[in-house]
Tab-separated table of C-alpha atoms and ligand atoms in Angstrom:
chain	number	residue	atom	x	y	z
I	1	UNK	CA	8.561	-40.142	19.520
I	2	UNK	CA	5.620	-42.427	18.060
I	3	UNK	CA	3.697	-44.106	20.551
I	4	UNK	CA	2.117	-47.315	18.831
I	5	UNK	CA	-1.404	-48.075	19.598
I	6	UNK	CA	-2.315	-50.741	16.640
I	7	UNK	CA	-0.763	-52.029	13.894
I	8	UNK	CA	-2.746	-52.743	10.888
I	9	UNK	CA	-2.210	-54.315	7.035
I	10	UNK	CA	-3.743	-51.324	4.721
I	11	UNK	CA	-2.928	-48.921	2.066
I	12	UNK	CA	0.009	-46.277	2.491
I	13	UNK	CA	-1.165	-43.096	0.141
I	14	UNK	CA	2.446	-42.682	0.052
I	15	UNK	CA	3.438	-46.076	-1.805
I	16	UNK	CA	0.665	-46.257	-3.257
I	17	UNK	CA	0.796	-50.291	-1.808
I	18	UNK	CA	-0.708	-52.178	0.680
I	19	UNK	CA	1.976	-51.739	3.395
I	20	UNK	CA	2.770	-52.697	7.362
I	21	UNK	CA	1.028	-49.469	9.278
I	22	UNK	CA	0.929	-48.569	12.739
I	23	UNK	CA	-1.476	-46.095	13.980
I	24	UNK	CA	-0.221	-43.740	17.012
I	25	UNK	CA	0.383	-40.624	18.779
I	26	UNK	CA	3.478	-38.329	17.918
I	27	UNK	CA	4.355	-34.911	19.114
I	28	UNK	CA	4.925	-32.557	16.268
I	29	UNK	CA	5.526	-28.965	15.791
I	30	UNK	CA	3.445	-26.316	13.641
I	31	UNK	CA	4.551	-22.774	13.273
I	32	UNK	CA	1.150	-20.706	13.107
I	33	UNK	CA	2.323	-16.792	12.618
I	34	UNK	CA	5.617	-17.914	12.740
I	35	UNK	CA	5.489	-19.016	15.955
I	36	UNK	CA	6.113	-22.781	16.992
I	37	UNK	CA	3.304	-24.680	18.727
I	38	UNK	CA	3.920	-28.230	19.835
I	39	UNK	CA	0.738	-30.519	19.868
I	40	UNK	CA	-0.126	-33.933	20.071
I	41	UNK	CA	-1.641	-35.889	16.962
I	42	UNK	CA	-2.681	-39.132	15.876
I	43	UNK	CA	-1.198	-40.450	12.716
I	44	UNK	CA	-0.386	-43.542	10.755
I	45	UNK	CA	3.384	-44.886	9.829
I	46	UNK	CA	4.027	-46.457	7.363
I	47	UNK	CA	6.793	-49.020	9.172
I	48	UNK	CA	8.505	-49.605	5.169
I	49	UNK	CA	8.795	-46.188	4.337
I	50	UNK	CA	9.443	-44.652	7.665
I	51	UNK	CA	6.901	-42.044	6.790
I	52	UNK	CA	3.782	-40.482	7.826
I	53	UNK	CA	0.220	-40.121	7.242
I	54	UNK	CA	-3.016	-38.833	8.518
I	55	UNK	CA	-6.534	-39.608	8.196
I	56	UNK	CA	-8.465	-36.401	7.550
I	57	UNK	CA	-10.835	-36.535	10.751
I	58	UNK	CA	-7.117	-36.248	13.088
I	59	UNK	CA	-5.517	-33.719	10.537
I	60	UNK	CA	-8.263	-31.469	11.302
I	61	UNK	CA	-7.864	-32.242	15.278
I	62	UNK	CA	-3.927	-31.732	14.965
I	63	UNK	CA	-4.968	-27.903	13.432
I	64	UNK	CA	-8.054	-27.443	15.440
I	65	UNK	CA	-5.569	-27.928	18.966
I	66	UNK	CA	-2.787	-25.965	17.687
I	67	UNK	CA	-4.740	-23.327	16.928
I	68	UNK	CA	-6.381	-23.660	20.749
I	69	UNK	CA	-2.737	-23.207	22.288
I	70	UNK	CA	-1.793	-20.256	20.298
I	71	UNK	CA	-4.808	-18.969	21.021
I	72	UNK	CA	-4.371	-19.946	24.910
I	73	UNK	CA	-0.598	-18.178	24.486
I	74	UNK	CA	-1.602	-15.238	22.714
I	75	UNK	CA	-4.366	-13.869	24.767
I	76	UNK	CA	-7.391	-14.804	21.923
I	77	UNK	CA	-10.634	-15.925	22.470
I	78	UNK	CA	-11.349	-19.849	22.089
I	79	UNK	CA	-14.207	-20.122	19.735
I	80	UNK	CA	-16.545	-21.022	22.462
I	81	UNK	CA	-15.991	-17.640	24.283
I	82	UNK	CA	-16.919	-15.885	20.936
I	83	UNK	CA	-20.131	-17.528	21.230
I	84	UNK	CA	-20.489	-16.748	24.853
I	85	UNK	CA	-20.303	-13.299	24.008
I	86	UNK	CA	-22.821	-13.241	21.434
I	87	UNK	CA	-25.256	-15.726	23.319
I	88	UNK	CA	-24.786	-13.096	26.276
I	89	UNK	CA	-26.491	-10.723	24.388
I	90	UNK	CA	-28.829	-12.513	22.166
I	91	UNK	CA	-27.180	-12.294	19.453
I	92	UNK	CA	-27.669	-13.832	15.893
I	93	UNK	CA	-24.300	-14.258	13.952
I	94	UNK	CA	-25.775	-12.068	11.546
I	95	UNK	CA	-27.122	-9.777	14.293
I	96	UNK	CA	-23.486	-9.277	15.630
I	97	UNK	CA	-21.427	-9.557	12.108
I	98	UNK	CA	-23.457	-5.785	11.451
I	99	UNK	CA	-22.997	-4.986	15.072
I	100	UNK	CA	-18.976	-5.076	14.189
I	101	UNK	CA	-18.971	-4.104	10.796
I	102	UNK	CA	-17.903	-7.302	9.488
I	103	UNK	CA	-18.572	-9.654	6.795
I	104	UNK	CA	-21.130	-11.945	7.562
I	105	UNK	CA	-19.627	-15.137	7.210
I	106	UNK	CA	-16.923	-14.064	9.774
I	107	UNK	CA	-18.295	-14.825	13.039
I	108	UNK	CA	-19.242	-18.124	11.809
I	109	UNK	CA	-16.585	-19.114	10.644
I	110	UNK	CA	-14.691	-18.261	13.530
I	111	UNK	CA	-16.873	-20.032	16.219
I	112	UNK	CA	-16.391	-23.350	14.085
I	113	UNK	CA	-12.687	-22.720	14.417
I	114	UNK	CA	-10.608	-20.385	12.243
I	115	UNK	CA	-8.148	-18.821	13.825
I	116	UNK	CA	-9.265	-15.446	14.118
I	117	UNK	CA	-7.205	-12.023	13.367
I	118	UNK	CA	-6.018	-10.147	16.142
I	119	UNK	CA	-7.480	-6.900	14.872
I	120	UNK	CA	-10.688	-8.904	14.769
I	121	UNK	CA	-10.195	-10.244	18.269
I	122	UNK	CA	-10.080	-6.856	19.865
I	123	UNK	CA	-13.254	-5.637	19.265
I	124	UNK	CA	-15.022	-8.642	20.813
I	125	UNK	CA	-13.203	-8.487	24.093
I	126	UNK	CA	-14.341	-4.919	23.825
I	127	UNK	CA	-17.924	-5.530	24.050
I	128	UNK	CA	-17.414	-8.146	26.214
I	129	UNK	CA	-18.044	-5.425	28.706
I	130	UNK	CA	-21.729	-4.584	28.720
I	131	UNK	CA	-21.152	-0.629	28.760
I	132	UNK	CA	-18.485	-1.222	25.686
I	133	UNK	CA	-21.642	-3.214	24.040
I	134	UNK	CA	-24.249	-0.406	24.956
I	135	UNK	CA	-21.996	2.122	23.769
I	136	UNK	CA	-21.404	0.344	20.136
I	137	UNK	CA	-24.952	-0.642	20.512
I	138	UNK	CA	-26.557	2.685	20.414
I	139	UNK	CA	-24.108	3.542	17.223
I	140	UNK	CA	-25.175	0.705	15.346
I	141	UNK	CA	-28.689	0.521	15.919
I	142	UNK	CA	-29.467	1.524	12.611
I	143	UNK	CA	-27.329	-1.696	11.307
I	144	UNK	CA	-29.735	-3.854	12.938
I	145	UNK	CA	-33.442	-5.368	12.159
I	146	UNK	CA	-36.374	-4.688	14.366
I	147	UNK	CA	-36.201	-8.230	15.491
I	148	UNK	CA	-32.491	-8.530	16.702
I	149	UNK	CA	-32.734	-4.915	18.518
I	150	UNK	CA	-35.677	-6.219	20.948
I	151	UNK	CA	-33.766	-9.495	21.157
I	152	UNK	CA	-31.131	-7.265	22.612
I	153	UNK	CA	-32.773	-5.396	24.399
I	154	UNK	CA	-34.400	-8.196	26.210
I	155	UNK	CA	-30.757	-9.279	27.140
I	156	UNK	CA	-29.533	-6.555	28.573
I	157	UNK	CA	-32.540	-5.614	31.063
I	158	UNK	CA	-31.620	-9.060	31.926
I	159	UNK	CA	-27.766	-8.789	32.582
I	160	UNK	CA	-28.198	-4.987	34.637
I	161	UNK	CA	-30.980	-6.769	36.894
I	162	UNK	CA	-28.565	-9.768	37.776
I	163	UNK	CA	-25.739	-7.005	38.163
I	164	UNK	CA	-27.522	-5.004	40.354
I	165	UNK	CA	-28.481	-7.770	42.666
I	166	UNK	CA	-25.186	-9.285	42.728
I	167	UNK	CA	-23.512	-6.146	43.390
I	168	UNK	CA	-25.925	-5.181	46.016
I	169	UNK	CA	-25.150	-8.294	47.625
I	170	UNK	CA	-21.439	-7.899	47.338
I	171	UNK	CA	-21.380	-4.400	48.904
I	172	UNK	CA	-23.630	-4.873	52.036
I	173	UNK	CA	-21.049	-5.714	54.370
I	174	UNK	CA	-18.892	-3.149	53.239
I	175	UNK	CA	-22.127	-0.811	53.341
I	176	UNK	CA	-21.978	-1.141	57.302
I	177	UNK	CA	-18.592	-0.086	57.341
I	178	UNK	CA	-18.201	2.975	55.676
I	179	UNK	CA	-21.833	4.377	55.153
I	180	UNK	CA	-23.947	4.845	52.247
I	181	UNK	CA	-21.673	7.132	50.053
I	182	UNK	CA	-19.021	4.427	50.061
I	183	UNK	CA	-21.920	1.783	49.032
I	184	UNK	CA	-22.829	4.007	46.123
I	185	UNK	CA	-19.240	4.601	44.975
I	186	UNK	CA	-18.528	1.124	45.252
I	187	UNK	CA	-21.970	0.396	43.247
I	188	UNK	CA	-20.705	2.858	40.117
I	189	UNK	CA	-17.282	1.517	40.433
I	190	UNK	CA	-18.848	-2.380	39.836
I	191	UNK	CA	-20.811	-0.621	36.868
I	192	UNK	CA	-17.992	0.318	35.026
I	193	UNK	CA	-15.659	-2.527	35.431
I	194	UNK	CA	-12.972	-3.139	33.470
I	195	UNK	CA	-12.443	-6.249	30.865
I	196	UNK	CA	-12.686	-9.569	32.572
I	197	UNK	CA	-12.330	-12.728	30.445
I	198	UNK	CA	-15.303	-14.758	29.657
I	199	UNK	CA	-16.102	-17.703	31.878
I	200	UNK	CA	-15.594	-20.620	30.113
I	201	UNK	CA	-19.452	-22.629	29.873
I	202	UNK	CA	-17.680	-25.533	27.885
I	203	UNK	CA	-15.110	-28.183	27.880
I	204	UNK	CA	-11.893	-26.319	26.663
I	205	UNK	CA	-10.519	-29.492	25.239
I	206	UNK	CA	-11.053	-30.981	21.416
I	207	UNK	CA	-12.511	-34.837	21.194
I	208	UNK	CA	-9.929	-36.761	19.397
I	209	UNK	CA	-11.706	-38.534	16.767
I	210	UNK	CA	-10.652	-42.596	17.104
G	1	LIG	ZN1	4.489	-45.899	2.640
């Protein structure tokens, strides 16, 4: 199904001729790790040759959203989360490429949009959790400049102060209930939590380019 929005006189790359076009919406299917993802894209038709074309601004879109929805079906982090993670930390790409062990164009490259590898995926939900990031933290210091490691530092007095209150907060009516030994117990079970996915600080959805 094409859903016309103009119709314009230009060049089809296909004939290689100026040509009848109409410039739309149609649902297609990509297969991304052999699995089929349906998305929504703007293209041009060329209404003599019954074929179509794209401009390169709403090829990249038509990727950039399927990759989103397998992302969204297959349980990996949207490229804004990635930088959540890092920003929650104060984290330079660099700074968290020799965290991981990886390359140093990867994390880059993945916040502007490549779909990521699940193996690669893994690790960041991992230190998504603050003890999982001390714990990798403290094994990697060595990894990391003087510079980045007070960053760091910096971050995480930050993030166990605004645990602390909120879980103080959480557990005083609960503290009046069953005593203090239940409000400490609750307190170390808050501490080590278990993986929660990142809250979303962004717009999920891609601007299609007109
Ligand atoms: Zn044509």
């Amino acid at each position: 199904m094409f859903k016309v929005i103009k119709t314009i006189t230009g060049e089809c790359p296909v004939c290689e001729d100026i040509k009848k076009l109409s410039y739309g919406t149609r649902v297609e299917t990509l297969k991304i790790n052999n699995q089929n993802i349906h998305v929504k894209t703007k293209a041009y038709r060329c209404e003599d040759g019954q074929h179509y074309f794209y401009n390169p601004a709403d090829e990249e879109n038509k990727f950039q959203e399927a990759y989103r929805k397998y992302r969204e079906l297959n349980g990996l982090l949207q490229p804004e989360e990635i930088k959540d993670i890092r920003g929650k930390y104060g984290l330079s790409q660099r700074a968290l490429a020799r965290l991981l062990g990886w390359g140093e164009i990867t994390i880059q490259r993945y916040e502007t949009g490549a779909l990521q590898d699940n193996a690669h995926n893994i690790p960041l939900l991992f230190i998504n959790d603050t003890n999982n990031f001390e714990k990798l933290y403290e094994a990697r210091k060595p990894f990391l400049g003087k510079k980045d490691i007070l960053t760091i530092n910096k971050h995480l007095d930050k993030i166990k102060q605004l645990t602390l209150f909120s879980s103080f907060n959480k557990v005083r009516p609960r503290d009046m209930e069953y005593g203090r030994l239940a409000r400490i117990h609750r307190l170390q079970s808050i501490g080590d939590y278990q993986y929660r996915k990142p809250i979303r600080t962004r717009e999920g959805e891609l601007a299609i380019a007109s």
